[in-house]
Amino acid sequence: MDATDRRIVQCLLRDGRASFRRIAEVAEVSEQTVARRYRALVADGAVRVRALPRHALLGDRTWFVRVRCRPDATDALADALAAREDTAYVSVTSGGSEIVCQTHTGLRDQGGSVLQRLPRTARVLGFDACAVMHMYLGSGAKWLAFDDPLTDGQAALLHASDPQQHASTGGAALDVGNSGAPREQDGPLLAELARDGRAGVVELARACGWSKSRVSARLEELLAAGALRVAVDLAYPRFGFHAPAYLWLTVAPGRLNATGEALSAHPETTFAAAVTGSANLLVTVTCRTMDDLYSYVTTKVGALDAVHQVDVVPVLRRLKQAGTRLHDGHLIPVRSRSDPGPIPT
């Protein structure tokens, strides 16, 4: 990826629905160039933008599950987990004998959740599940570990007022009220945004059978209320980052919040959350090389006095991230399914 591609991606990571015109000003190229480059990145499976409801508003709870299984069964089980609608991240770790999976449970499960099916699966030797208690988002922190990050001036230009932008995700979210929470009639709109988080008002209106004014008002309402999150997913190896890892940290309880906030602000961090279990802080990082991962653990994590122990679990193969399947290092669309799918026994 060249400098223009990297600037476009960095703009999207900061605001997934920023207009092509605004991104063009930051990248210092034409609007047509930005549109063409973005479509090429999407077609090549390097980038995908989706707008998704926040699970907390749906009454769901987020879990991370470490599944230990026979090495000869790992691939089939990981593929089955990745095919389920209720999983967001699925990775093979620990020499190929462990799967780390992020899943969601709620009132709609009716006995079919991952947590309920795993104990009945013969291929599973054991598993540990930890619930996410609190996610650390920092001040709009995103994974931004590029060697040529946007300057403060470019970031400010990106978030300046943009009359072309129908609905922005920049800035702080408002408290969610009754009008902002997803409703049953929002189904067609949410389905289209889950397919393409950058879809415009005209495209959304055509897909939903709504008027443009209704789409514009409802989309603005959902985004402003924080009921939707815009997820920008990257095929990290395409950008030169080949060392993702899970860090399971044991932190002094009284300093858990400060430590989580500090780690979430690092450009290498893709996710940070306080979780249940003996390791009470989970951080996912994506570095260029194992040497860079070593440097991150020893210098940035090692500098935090509240961290008592760190379990570094490198990712060998990622099958799914942010709800998007991966194949040969490329992001591919996930087909919508009403049944979450079986787990092979």
PDB file of C-alpha atoms in Angstrom, residues 40-219:
ATOM      1  CA  ALA A  40     -10.168  -0.902  -5.066  1.00  0.00           C
ATOM      2  CA  LEU A  41      -9.250  -1.537  -1.421  1.00  0.00           C
ATOM      3  CA  VAL A  42     -12.728  -2.913  -0.722  1.00  0.00           C
ATOM      4  CA  ALA A  43     -12.762  -5.068  -3.868  1.00  0.00           C
ATOM      5  CA  ASP A  44      -9.346  -6.464  -2.939  1.00  0.00           C
ATOM      6  CA  GLY A  45     -10.501  -7.415   0.560  1.00  0.00           C
ATOM      7  CA  ALA A  46      -8.125  -5.020   2.299  1.00  0.00           C
ATOM      8  CA  VAL A  47     -10.758  -2.791   3.946  1.00  0.00           C
ATOM      9  CA  ARG A  48     -14.384  -3.128   4.968  1.00  0.00           C
ATOM     10  CA  VAL A  49     -16.626  -0.581   6.694  1.00  0.00           C
ATOM     11  CA  ARG A  50     -19.763  -1.677   8.549  1.00  0.00           C
ATOM     12  CA  ALA A  51     -22.211   0.113  10.847  1.00  0.00           C
ATOM     13  CA  LEU A  52     -23.499  -2.204  13.569  1.00  0.00           C
ATOM     14  CA  PRO A  53     -25.831  -1.865  16.580  1.00  0.00           C
ATOM     15  CA  ARG A  54     -24.112  -1.773  19.947  1.00  0.00           C
ATOM     16  CA  HIS A  55     -24.717  -5.137  21.587  1.00  0.00           C
ATOM     17  CA  ALA A  56     -25.386  -3.606  25.004  1.00  0.00           C
ATOM     18  CA  LEU A  57     -28.483  -1.906  23.594  1.00  0.00           C
ATOM     19  CA  LEU A  58     -29.767  -5.280  22.397  1.00  0.00           C
ATOM     20  CA  GLY A  59     -29.394  -6.789  25.873  1.00  0.00           C
ATOM     21  CA  ASP A  60     -26.391  -8.874  24.796  1.00  0.00           C
ATOM     22  CA  ARG A  61     -23.300  -9.693  26.832  1.00  0.00           C
ATOM     23  CA  THR A  62     -19.861  -9.985  25.217  1.00  0.00           C
ATOM     24  CA  TRP A  63     -17.609 -12.953  26.033  1.00  0.00           C
ATOM     25  CA  PHE A  64     -14.119 -14.095  25.107  1.00  0.00           C
ATOM     26  CA  VAL A  65     -13.688 -17.853  25.044  1.00  0.00           C
ATOM     27  CA  ARG A  66     -10.390 -19.762  24.977  1.00  0.00           C
ATOM     28  CA  VAL A  67     -11.174 -23.203  23.567  1.00  0.00           C
ATOM     29  CA  ARG A  68      -8.660 -26.053  23.970  1.00  0.00           C
ATOM     30  CA  CYS A  69      -9.113 -28.834  21.445  1.00  0.00           C
ATOM     31  CA  ARG A  70      -7.285 -31.653  19.702  1.00  0.00           C
ATOM     32  CA  PRO A  71      -4.863 -30.248  17.098  1.00  0.00           C
ATOM     33  CA  ASP A  72      -6.429 -32.396  14.357  1.00  0.00           C
ATOM     34  CA  ALA A  73      -9.851 -30.871  15.137  1.00  0.00           C
ATOM     35  CA  THR A  74      -8.804 -27.222  15.395  1.00  0.00           C
ATOM     36  CA  ASP A  75      -9.427 -26.173  11.787  1.00  0.00           C
ATOM     37  CA  ALA A  76     -12.913 -27.694  11.533  1.00  0.00           C
ATOM     38  CA  LEU A  77     -14.015 -26.289  14.876  1.00  0.00           C
ATOM     39  CA  ALA A  78     -12.591 -22.835  14.144  1.00  0.00           C
ATOM     40  CA  ASP A  79     -14.341 -22.765  10.751  1.00  0.00           C
ATOM     41  CA  ALA A  80     -17.639 -23.743  12.388  1.00  0.00           C
ATOM     42  CA  LEU A  81     -17.294 -20.995  15.002  1.00  0.00           C
ATOM     43  CA  ALA A  82     -16.407 -18.410  12.363  1.00  0.00           C
ATOM     44  CA  ALA A  83     -19.501 -19.342  10.332  1.00  0.00           C
ATOM     45  CA  ARG A  84     -21.825 -18.500  13.216  1.00  0.00           C
ATOM     46  CA  GLU A  85     -23.669 -15.204  13.258  1.00  0.00           C
ATOM     47  CA  ASP A  86     -23.100 -14.713  16.995  1.00  0.00           C
ATOM     48  CA  THR A  87     -19.283 -14.661  16.762  1.00  0.00           C
ATOM     49  CA  ALA A  88     -17.257 -11.568  15.911  1.00  0.00           C
ATOM     50  CA  TYR A  89     -13.627 -12.708  16.225  1.00  0.00           C
ATOM     51  CA  VAL A  90     -12.207 -16.206  15.780  1.00  0.00           C
ATOM     52  CA  SER A  91      -8.466 -16.923  15.866  1.00  0.00           C
ATOM     53  CA  VAL A  92      -6.266 -20.003  16.081  1.00  0.00           C
ATOM     54  CA  THR A  93      -3.514 -19.544  18.681  1.00  0.00           C
ATOM     55  CA  SER A  94      -1.060 -21.476  20.910  1.00  0.00           C
ATOM     56  CA  GLY A  95       0.579 -23.696  18.339  1.00  0.00           C
ATOM     57  CA  GLY A  96      -2.719 -24.624  16.751  1.00  0.00           C
ATOM     58  CA  SER A  97      -4.311 -26.275  19.771  1.00  0.00           C
ATOM     59  CA  GLU A  98      -6.337 -23.308  21.027  1.00  0.00           C
ATOM     60  CA  ILE A  99      -9.066 -21.123  19.547  1.00  0.00           C
ATOM     61  CA  VAL A 100      -9.877 -17.662  20.883  1.00  0.00           C
ATOM     62  CA  CYS A 101     -13.411 -16.584  20.062  1.00  0.00           C
ATOM     63  CA  GLN A 102     -15.410 -13.454  20.827  1.00  0.00           C
ATOM     64  CA  THR A 103     -19.132 -14.167  21.070  1.00  0.00           C
ATOM     65  CA  HIS A 104     -22.336 -12.578  22.326  1.00  0.00           C
ATOM     66  CA  THR A 105     -25.133 -13.993  24.439  1.00  0.00           C
ATOM     67  CA  GLY A 106     -28.552 -12.562  25.181  1.00  0.00           C
ATOM     68  CA  LEU A 107     -32.209 -13.217  25.774  1.00  0.00           C
ATOM     69  CA  ARG A 108     -32.650 -14.365  22.152  1.00  0.00           C
ATOM     70  CA  ASP A 109     -30.278 -17.334  22.376  1.00  0.00           C
ATOM     71  CA  GLN A 110     -32.825 -19.975  23.454  1.00  0.00           C
ATOM     72  CA  GLY A 111     -30.158 -22.569  24.217  1.00  0.00           C
ATOM     73  CA  GLY A 112     -28.147 -22.171  21.030  1.00  0.00           C
ATOM     74  CA  SER A 113     -25.260 -19.952  22.116  1.00  0.00           C
ATOM     75  CA  VAL A 114     -21.599 -20.875  21.757  1.00  0.00           C
ATOM     76  CA  LEU A 115     -21.232 -21.187  25.527  1.00  0.00           C
ATOM     77  CA  GLN A 116     -24.114 -23.638  25.716  1.00  0.00           C
ATOM     78  CA  ARG A 117     -22.959 -25.780  22.780  1.00  0.00           C
ATOM     79  CA  LEU A 118     -19.238 -26.077  23.529  1.00  0.00           C
ATOM     80  CA  PRO A 119     -19.599 -28.406  26.571  1.00  0.00           C
ATOM     81  CA  ARG A 120     -21.474 -30.880  24.368  1.00  0.00           C
ATOM     82  CA  THR A 121     -18.763 -30.911  21.692  1.00  0.00           C
ATOM     83  CA  ALA A 122     -16.504 -33.976  21.810  1.00  0.00           C
ATOM     84  CA  ARG A 123     -13.665 -32.188  20.011  1.00  0.00           C
ATOM     85  CA  VAL A 124     -13.367 -29.670  22.856  1.00  0.00           C
ATOM     86  CA  LEU A 125     -10.950 -30.677  25.623  1.00  0.00           C
ATOM     87  CA  GLY A 126     -11.862 -27.658  27.739  1.00  0.00           C
ATOM     88  CA  PHE A 127     -12.585 -23.969  27.574  1.00  0.00           C
ATOM     89  CA  ASP A 128     -12.445 -20.811  29.671  1.00  0.00           C
ATOM     90  CA  ALA A 129     -14.974 -18.022  29.199  1.00  0.00           C
ATOM     91  CA  CYS A 130     -14.605 -14.479  30.516  1.00  0.00           C
ATOM     92  CA  ALA A 131     -17.273 -11.800  30.313  1.00  0.00           C
ATOM     93  CA  VAL A 132     -16.423  -8.264  29.246  1.00  0.00           C
ATOM     94  CA  MET A 133     -17.192  -5.926  32.149  1.00  0.00           C
ATOM     95  CA  HIS A 134     -15.981  -2.667  30.624  1.00  0.00           C
ATOM     96  CA  MET A 135     -14.410  -1.644  27.324  1.00  0.00           C
ATOM     97  CA  TYR A 136     -11.772   1.086  27.275  1.00  0.00           C
ATOM     98  CA  LEU A 137     -12.293   3.394  24.350  1.00  0.00           C
ATOM     99  CA  GLY A 138     -10.066   6.245  25.466  1.00  0.00           C
ATOM    100  CA  SER A 139     -10.618   9.532  23.682  1.00  0.00           C
ATOM    101  CA  GLY A 140     -11.692   7.992  20.388  1.00  0.00           C
ATOM    102  CA  ALA A 141      -8.681   5.641  20.450  1.00  0.00           C
ATOM    103  CA  LYS A 142      -8.221   3.499  17.339  1.00  0.00           C
ATOM    104  CA  TRP A 143      -5.577   1.143  16.004  1.00  0.00           C
ATOM    105  CA  LEU A 144      -3.248   3.571  14.206  1.00  0.00           C
ATOM    106  CA  ALA A 145       0.167   1.902  14.232  1.00  0.00           C
ATOM    107  CA  PHE A 146       1.322   3.307  10.882  1.00  0.00           C
ATOM    108  CA  ASP A 147       4.828   4.673  10.400  1.00  0.00           C
ATOM    109  CA  ASP A 148       3.390   7.817   8.787  1.00  0.00           C
ATOM    110  CA  PRO A 149       0.446   8.822  11.038  1.00  0.00           C
ATOM    111  CA  LEU A 150      -1.778  11.781  10.258  1.00  0.00           C
ATOM    112  CA  THR A 151      -0.630  15.060  11.715  1.00  0.00           C
ATOM    113  CA  ASP A 152      -2.759  16.898  14.266  1.00  0.00           C
ATOM    114  CA  GLY A 153      -3.695  19.365  11.537  1.00  0.00           C
ATOM    115  CA  GLN A 154      -4.843  16.608   9.190  1.00  0.00           C
ATOM    116  CA  ALA A 155      -6.893  14.977  11.930  1.00  0.00           C
ATOM    117  CA  ALA A 156      -8.521  18.323  12.735  1.00  0.00           C
ATOM    118  CA  LEU A 157      -9.303  18.888   9.045  1.00  0.00           C
ATOM    119  CA  LEU A 158     -10.955  15.471   8.856  1.00  0.00           C
ATOM    120  CA  HIS A 159     -13.361  16.313  11.662  1.00  0.00           C
ATOM    121  CA  ALA A 160     -14.173  19.829  10.456  1.00  0.00           C
ATOM    122  CA  SER A 161     -17.739  20.577   9.438  1.00  0.00           C
ATOM    123  CA  ASP A 162     -18.558  18.802   6.194  1.00  0.00           C
ATOM    124  CA  PRO A 163     -21.820  19.682   4.401  1.00  0.00           C
ATOM    125  CA  GLN A 164     -21.515  16.593   2.180  1.00  0.00           C
ATOM    126  CA  GLN A 165     -21.422  14.197   5.114  1.00  0.00           C
ATOM    127  CA  HIS A 166     -24.943  12.927   5.799  1.00  0.00           C
ATOM    128  CA  ALA A 167     -24.134  11.431   9.183  1.00  0.00           C
ATOM    129  CA  SER A 168     -20.845  11.579  11.035  1.00  0.00           C
ATOM    130  CA  THR A 169     -19.464   9.433  13.800  1.00  0.00           C
ATOM    131  CA  GLY A 170     -16.881  11.962  14.909  1.00  0.00           C
ATOM    132  CA  GLY A 171     -17.027  13.496  18.354  1.00  0.00           C
ATOM    133  CA  ALA A 172     -18.512  12.262  21.589  1.00  0.00           C
ATOM    134  CA  ALA A 173     -21.680  10.159  21.546  1.00  0.00           C
ATOM    135  CA  LEU A 174     -24.803  11.434  23.243  1.00  0.00           C
ATOM    136  CA  ASP A 175     -26.724   9.523  25.878  1.00  0.00           C
ATOM    137  CA  VAL A 176     -28.987   6.957  24.214  1.00  0.00           C
ATOM    138  CA  GLY A 177     -32.646   7.748  24.602  1.00  0.00           C
ATOM    139  CA  ASN A 178     -35.768   5.966  23.454  1.00  0.00           C
ATOM    140  CA  SER A 179     -35.569   7.601  20.034  1.00  0.00           C
ATOM    141  CA  GLY A 180     -31.972   6.493  19.494  1.00  0.00           C
ATOM    142  CA  ALA A 181     -32.275   2.845  20.467  1.00  0.00           C
ATOM    143  CA  PRO A 182     -32.756   0.433  17.519  1.00  0.00           C
ATOM    144  CA  ARG A 183     -36.381  -0.453  16.807  1.00  0.00           C
ATOM    145  CA  GLU A 184     -37.911  -3.383  14.961  1.00  0.00           C
ATOM    146  CA  GLN A 185     -38.788  -1.222  11.958  1.00  0.00           C
ATOM    147  CA  ASP A 186     -35.109  -0.274  11.619  1.00  0.00           C
ATOM    148  CA  GLY A 187     -34.370  -3.816  10.384  1.00  0.00           C
ATOM    149  CA  PRO A 188     -33.925  -3.008   6.661  1.00  0.00           C
ATOM    150  CA  LEU A 189     -31.759   0.017   7.445  1.00  0.00           C
ATOM    151  CA  LEU A 190     -29.552  -1.897   9.883  1.00  0.00           C
ATOM    152  CA  ALA A 191     -29.167  -4.809   7.465  1.00  0.00           C
ATOM    153  CA  GLU A 192     -27.938  -2.523   4.682  1.00  0.00           C
ATOM    154  CA  LEU A 193     -25.550  -0.661   7.001  1.00  0.00           C
ATOM    155  CA  ALA A 194     -24.149  -3.992   8.221  1.00  0.00           C
ATOM    156  CA  ARG A 195     -23.358  -4.781   4.589  1.00  0.00           C
ATOM    157  CA  ASP A 196     -21.886  -1.351   3.790  1.00  0.00           C
ATOM    158  CA  GLY A 197     -21.306   1.108   6.611  1.00  0.00           C
ATOM    159  CA  ARG A 198     -20.579   3.909   4.137  1.00  0.00           C
ATOM    160  CA  ALA A 199     -23.817   3.541   2.164  1.00  0.00           C
ATOM    161  CA  GLY A 200     -25.311   6.946   1.323  1.00  0.00           C
ATOM    162  CA  VAL A 201     -28.846   8.167   1.877  1.00  0.00           C
ATOM    163  CA  VAL A 202     -29.943   7.534  -1.726  1.00  0.00           C
ATOM    164  CA  GLU A 203     -28.618   3.966  -1.687  1.00  0.00           C
ATOM    165  CA  LEU A 204     -30.142   3.271   1.736  1.00  0.00           C
ATOM    166  CA  ALA A 205     -33.508   4.700   0.727  1.00  0.00           C
ATOM    167  CA  ARG A 206     -33.584   2.489  -2.360  1.00  0.00           C
ATOM    168  CA  ALA A 207     -32.658  -0.628  -0.372  1.00  0.00           C
ATOM    169  CA  CYS A 208     -35.137   0.064   2.457  1.00  0.00           C
ATOM    170  CA  GLY A 209     -38.032   1.395   0.411  1.00  0.00           C
ATOM    171  CA  TRP A 210     -38.012   4.542   2.575  1.00  0.00           C
ATOM    172  CA  SER A 211     -37.956   8.194   1.627  1.00  0.00           C
ATOM    173  CA  LYS A 212     -34.572   9.909   1.636  1.00  0.00           C
ATOM    174  CA  SER A 213     -35.694  12.281   4.387  1.00  0.00           C
ATOM    175  CA  ARG A 214     -36.727   9.364   6.612  1.00  0.00           C
ATOM    176  CA  VAL A 215     -33.423   7.564   6.059  1.00  0.00           C
ATOM    177  CA  SER A 216     -31.382  10.709   6.687  1.00  0.00           C
ATOM    178  CA  ALA A 217     -33.220  11.582   9.896  1.00  0.00           C
ATOM    179  CA  ARG A 218     -33.142   8.066  11.320  1.00  0.00           C
ATOM    180  CA  LEU A 219     -29.493   7.473  10.443  1.00  0.00           C
TER     181      LEU A 219
END
